[in-house]
Amino acid sequence: LGKHLAPEAFHIALEYVYLRQEKFIRETQGHVFDETDGIAVGMCQVANQTTPMCKNINQAKRYVRVVNMLPELVRMQCSMMGAWGDATIDGKLVQMRTLDFGGGPFANNSVVIVHHPTDTNIAYASLGFPGVVGVVTGLSEKIAQCEKVDDLASGGNPKGSYSGVADVFVIRDMLQHANTKEEALTIAQNAKRTWGVWLGIGDYNSQEFLAMDYQQAHANAYDDKSLPTRTNQSGFKNVAYIDKHPQPSVHPELPDLVKKFYGNITAPNVVKNFPLQTQSGDVHIAIYDLGQNNVFFSTGITDASGINYIRKAYESPFLQFDIESLWSEPKP
């Protein structure tokens, strides 16, 4: 009985989140519902009204909007790092984002989408999932982004609420409208925030990185000097990092790697060593090299159940893309 009721109960939860957030999302810069409605129309054109939902296009639009509330209901354990200046071999920014979720419908359904918005001249790319218009992992022509759920080692999470804008839509606004990490921070501070996450933002302009304690109550920036006061991890000049564990963390794997490669950090040696040795990134991983203008993506693979991993992202080969070539993809 529980197995049959679970999908219905989950959809009720998504509807609840949608009703709490609809008016706030409409006020964002990203025109999110224009895109979800377009997905619904395209889906139903392909289905040719053979799907019951498509017999009523407004019902289909509502369904796609509601499904896009999913990231607000799930908590993902992830790692992030930004290294620049004295820490990297060329002084430029190398950034890591790993996404840990466990089994589920995500790993086998990963897709890179390049966006050319019509209301801004900043193109951006997201590593995400079909039909999901918010951003969990992405970069733009100006900035690159990381994310991690804000779990506390003492237990629980910072106080939050569903009344606001899900963080994946705020991240989308950052990629679509921010020219620098400081502008991204301002977008976060002005947002109607919901639940706590850590965000990491690096930019081409400064070739530096900040970590953001993004909560309902505030959005505060930390750098290589101030972040260790929150994570209880070793500090390194020009490196800001947060491992996948609740914070503050006592786990040595990530700081040991930073110490080992300090001064010689490159995107290739991060790709080869950091996710695998920390075992972080089962769903997907992105490594951004803002100096050499490359991005590296890897994704996990599960069996048909979606529960058991055949190969996690940190065990998988990486695909390397020249970032400029992503922006050269023709507009549809």
XYZ file of C-alpha atoms in Angstrom:
332
model
C 0.000 0.000 0.000
C 2.781 2.419 0.944
C 4.513 1.826 -2.388
C 1.398 2.877 -4.272
C 0.696 5.894 -2.073
C 4.258 7.271 -2.121
C 4.089 8.958 -5.572
C 0.790 10.641 -4.693
C 2.121 11.850 -1.341
C 5.269 13.194 -3.010
C 3.234 15.074 -5.602
C 1.141 16.609 -2.805
C 4.383 17.801 -1.184
C 5.556 19.323 -4.476
C 2.196 21.079 -4.888
C 2.565 22.508 -1.396
C 5.998 23.934 -2.212
C 4.728 25.349 -5.514
C 1.834 27.138 -3.840
C 4.214 28.666 -1.284
C 6.693 29.851 -3.928
C 4.688 30.724 -7.039
C 4.280 34.452 -6.400
C 7.934 34.877 -5.407
C 9.258 32.979 -8.437
C 7.163 35.177 -10.733
C 9.093 38.186 -9.403
C 12.545 36.790 -10.284
C 14.572 37.897 -13.289
C 14.766 34.425 -14.841
C 11.241 34.119 -16.324
C 11.229 30.535 -15.047
C 7.581 29.815 -15.786
C 7.954 30.922 -19.414
C 10.441 28.090 -19.819
C 8.469 25.457 -17.908
C 5.326 26.342 -19.888
C 7.308 26.016 -23.111
C 8.501 22.572 -22.042
C 4.911 21.528 -21.397
C 3.760 22.761 -24.813
C 6.621 20.992 -26.583
C 6.064 17.803 -24.616
C 2.399 17.716 -25.525
C 3.076 18.458 -29.185
C 5.312 15.378 -29.282
C 2.814 13.316 -27.287
C 0.058 14.451 -29.654
C -2.438 14.431 -26.777
C -2.032 10.685 -26.249
C -0.914 11.454 -22.697
C -3.971 12.155 -20.499
C -2.321 15.223 -18.991
C -1.901 16.778 -22.437
C -5.637 16.817 -23.091
C -5.596 19.993 -20.989
C -2.535 22.149 -21.777
C -2.966 24.216 -18.614
C -2.863 21.023 -16.585
C 0.340 20.049 -18.365
C 1.890 23.460 -17.671
C 0.973 23.154 -14.005
C 2.490 19.670 -13.827
C 5.878 20.805 -15.212
C 5.953 23.789 -12.864
C 5.211 21.581 -9.866
C 7.842 18.977 -10.793
C 10.409 21.783 -10.870
C 9.951 22.185 -7.119
C 11.743 18.840 -6.636
C 15.222 20.269 -5.815
C 13.659 22.189 -2.920
C 12.568 18.923 -1.262
C 15.852 16.998 -1.512
C 19.083 17.487 0.415
C 22.331 16.789 -1.434
C 25.716 16.281 0.229
C 28.410 17.850 -1.924
C 31.944 19.252 -1.874
C 33.331 22.478 -3.291
C 36.689 24.163 -3.717
C 38.137 27.254 -5.318
C 41.919 27.596 -5.706
C 43.777 30.532 -7.252
C 46.869 32.703 -6.883
C 49.703 30.984 -5.022
C 47.754 27.720 -4.859
C 47.542 27.052 -8.615
C 50.330 26.506 -11.093
C 49.362 29.499 -13.270
C 47.772 31.691 -10.606
C 44.351 31.355 -12.254
C 41.154 29.978 -10.719
C 40.432 26.250 -10.611
C 37.054 25.366 -9.140
C 35.511 22.017 -8.120
C 31.880 21.084 -7.588
C 30.846 17.520 -6.703
C 27.218 16.442 -6.266
C 26.398 13.599 -3.856
C 22.820 12.361 -3.568
C 22.842 8.560 -3.492
C 20.448 6.462 -5.557
C 17.606 8.085 -7.432
C 16.396 9.167 -10.855
C 19.188 11.671 -11.453
C 22.457 9.993 -12.442
C 21.158 8.279 -15.581
C 19.400 11.415 -16.737
C 22.139 14.034 -16.828
C 22.278 16.608 -19.597
C 24.363 19.705 -20.396
C 22.178 22.545 -21.673
C 23.567 25.790 -23.126
C 21.271 28.771 -22.664
C 21.214 31.947 -24.762
C 18.736 34.154 -22.869
C 16.974 36.849 -24.869
C 16.762 39.314 -21.965
C 20.504 39.385 -21.198
C 23.674 39.034 -23.228
C 25.218 36.488 -20.833
C 25.109 32.885 -22.047
C 25.266 30.110 -19.474
C 25.429 26.320 -19.321
C 23.953 23.964 -16.754
C 24.725 20.343 -15.932
C 21.322 19.156 -14.821
C 18.357 17.007 -15.689
C 15.691 17.016 -18.440
C 12.773 19.327 -17.710
C 14.484 20.940 -14.687
C 14.939 24.651 -15.370
C 16.634 25.605 -12.107
C 20.411 25.240 -11.867
C 22.223 22.868 -9.516
C 25.579 23.021 -11.353
C 26.600 25.559 -13.940
C 28.771 28.325 -15.313
C 28.274 31.401 -17.444
C 30.447 33.617 -19.599
C 31.198 35.542 -16.389
C 31.021 33.232 -13.341
C 31.090 29.579 -12.227
C 28.988 28.094 -9.408
C 29.161 25.381 -6.714
C 26.616 24.269 -4.108
C 26.402 22.168 -0.939
C 23.589 21.599 1.541
C 24.165 23.362 4.880
C 24.112 20.439 7.320
C 25.365 21.134 10.829
C 27.670 18.742 12.670
C 25.617 19.469 15.796
C 22.555 18.123 13.970
C 19.836 19.580 11.796
C 19.951 22.515 9.417
C 19.684 26.293 9.743
C 16.159 27.631 10.119
C 14.320 27.964 6.810
C 10.948 28.102 5.104
C 9.363 27.194 1.769
C 7.961 30.732 1.436
C 10.381 32.248 -1.032
C 12.401 31.319 -4.108
C 14.125 27.940 -4.300
C 17.899 28.294 -4.385
C 18.138 26.639 -7.836
C 16.232 29.598 -9.316
C 18.403 32.106 -7.453
C 21.492 30.362 -8.843
C 19.961 30.623 -12.306
C 19.521 34.377 -11.792
C 23.181 34.625 -10.768
C 24.412 32.858 -13.885
C 22.080 34.805 -16.140
C 22.699 38.284 -14.723
C 25.902 38.496 -12.631
C 29.141 39.755 -14.163
C 31.211 39.141 -11.034
C 31.087 37.118 -7.822
C 30.183 40.319 -5.982
C 27.150 40.835 -8.214
C 26.170 37.205 -7.611
C 26.395 37.833 -3.862
C 24.130 40.882 -4.220
C 21.545 38.806 -6.123
C 21.605 36.248 -3.300
C 21.282 38.928 -0.613
C 18.296 40.487 -2.374
C 16.533 37.150 -2.948
C 13.620 35.844 -0.912
C 15.696 32.925 0.425
C 14.281 29.632 1.723
C 16.611 26.898 3.027
C 20.288 26.942 3.939
C 23.007 25.911 1.481
C 26.636 26.763 0.910
C 27.272 28.357 -2.471
C 30.622 28.879 -4.152
C 31.127 31.542 -6.822
C 34.243 32.256 -8.870
C 34.589 34.760 -11.701
C 36.745 35.444 -14.731
C 37.211 39.093 -13.786
C 39.090 38.505 -10.528
C 40.092 34.838 -11.008
C 39.144 34.403 -7.341
C 36.472 32.509 -5.392
C 34.127 33.151 -2.485
C 32.049 30.763 -0.398
C 28.598 31.972 0.584
C 26.683 30.922 3.690
C 23.250 31.219 2.087
C 20.421 30.993 4.623
C 16.931 32.377 5.072
C 18.330 34.865 7.592
C 21.363 36.051 5.618
C 23.761 35.498 2.725
C 27.304 36.077 3.962
C 30.539 35.735 2.008
C 33.686 33.952 3.222
C 37.138 33.838 1.664
C 40.283 31.776 2.159
C 41.031 33.559 5.435
C 37.596 33.577 7.064
C 36.093 30.267 5.877
C 38.159 28.043 8.245
C 36.397 29.701 11.179
C 33.198 28.013 9.956
C 34.566 24.685 8.715
C 37.227 23.996 11.364
C 39.533 22.886 8.533
C 43.115 23.878 7.781
C 43.503 27.249 6.105
C 45.538 27.736 2.931
C 46.270 31.023 1.204
C 44.116 31.398 -1.924
C 42.093 28.233 -1.304
C 38.513 28.094 -0.017
C 36.941 24.662 0.334
C 34.117 22.756 2.074
C 33.989 18.959 2.149
C 30.872 16.802 1.782
C 30.393 16.265 5.525
C 28.299 18.299 7.982
C 30.111 21.415 9.129
C 32.334 22.031 10.973
C 34.148 18.948 9.651
C 36.846 16.779 11.200
C 37.569 14.798 8.022
C 41.131 15.171 6.677
C 40.823 13.922 3.092
C 40.189 17.217 1.281
C 42.641 19.390 3.259
C 45.300 16.704 2.863
C 44.883 16.873 -0.916
C 45.041 20.670 -0.905
C 48.269 20.468 1.103
C 49.749 17.822 -1.204
C 49.085 19.752 -4.426
C 49.369 23.299 -3.078
C 51.210 25.518 -5.543
C 50.709 22.993 -8.326
C 46.919 22.727 -8.428
C 45.652 22.344 -11.983
C 42.301 21.239 -13.363
C 43.764 17.922 -14.625
C 45.212 16.951 -11.251
C 41.969 17.938 -9.498
C 40.063 15.785 -12.008
C 42.397 12.844 -11.428
C 42.741 13.004 -7.652
C 40.303 15.099 -5.649
C 36.848 13.529 -6.252
C 38.154 9.954 -6.280
C 40.294 10.252 -3.156
C 37.545 12.042 -1.217
C 34.873 9.764 -2.736
C 32.693 12.785 -3.376
C 30.429 13.163 -6.391
C 28.218 10.155 -7.066
C 25.668 11.891 -9.366
C 27.931 14.336 -11.199
C 31.062 16.473 -10.981
C 32.160 19.714 -12.614
C 35.727 21.059 -12.601
C 36.048 24.605 -13.948
C 39.399 25.896 -15.236
C 38.793 29.615 -15.677
C 42.417 30.281 -16.629
C 42.654 27.740 -19.446
C 38.963 28.147 -20.333
C 38.070 24.480 -19.946
C 35.354 22.650 -18.043
C 35.371 18.958 -17.144
C 32.151 17.021 -16.475
C 31.578 13.460 -15.251
C 28.355 11.625 -14.411
C 27.455 8.461 -12.522
C 25.550 5.463 -13.859
C 23.008 3.357 -11.948
C 21.267 0.111 -12.754
C 17.652 0.039 -13.914
C 16.384 0.406 -10.349
C 18.080 3.795 -10.042
C 19.262 2.781 -6.574
C 22.490 0.852 -7.115
C 25.437 2.559 -8.769
C 27.293 0.711 -11.498
C 29.836 3.526 -11.505
C 29.798 6.746 -9.521
C 30.813 10.031 -11.103
C 34.102 10.090 -9.206
C 34.906 6.674 -10.707
C 33.901 7.740 -14.222
C 35.833 9.312 -17.087
C 35.540 13.062 -17.515
C 34.476 14.878 -20.668
C 36.485 18.032 -21.371
C 34.861 21.007 -23.102
C 36.435 24.195 -24.343
C 34.225 26.791 -22.674
C 34.224 29.140 -25.651
C 32.939 26.288 -27.816
C 29.946 25.931 -25.477
C 28.966 29.557 -26.102
C 29.450 28.993 -29.843
C 26.672 26.413 -29.920
C 24.082 27.923 -32.295
C 20.938 29.357 -30.807
C 17.830 27.244 -31.539
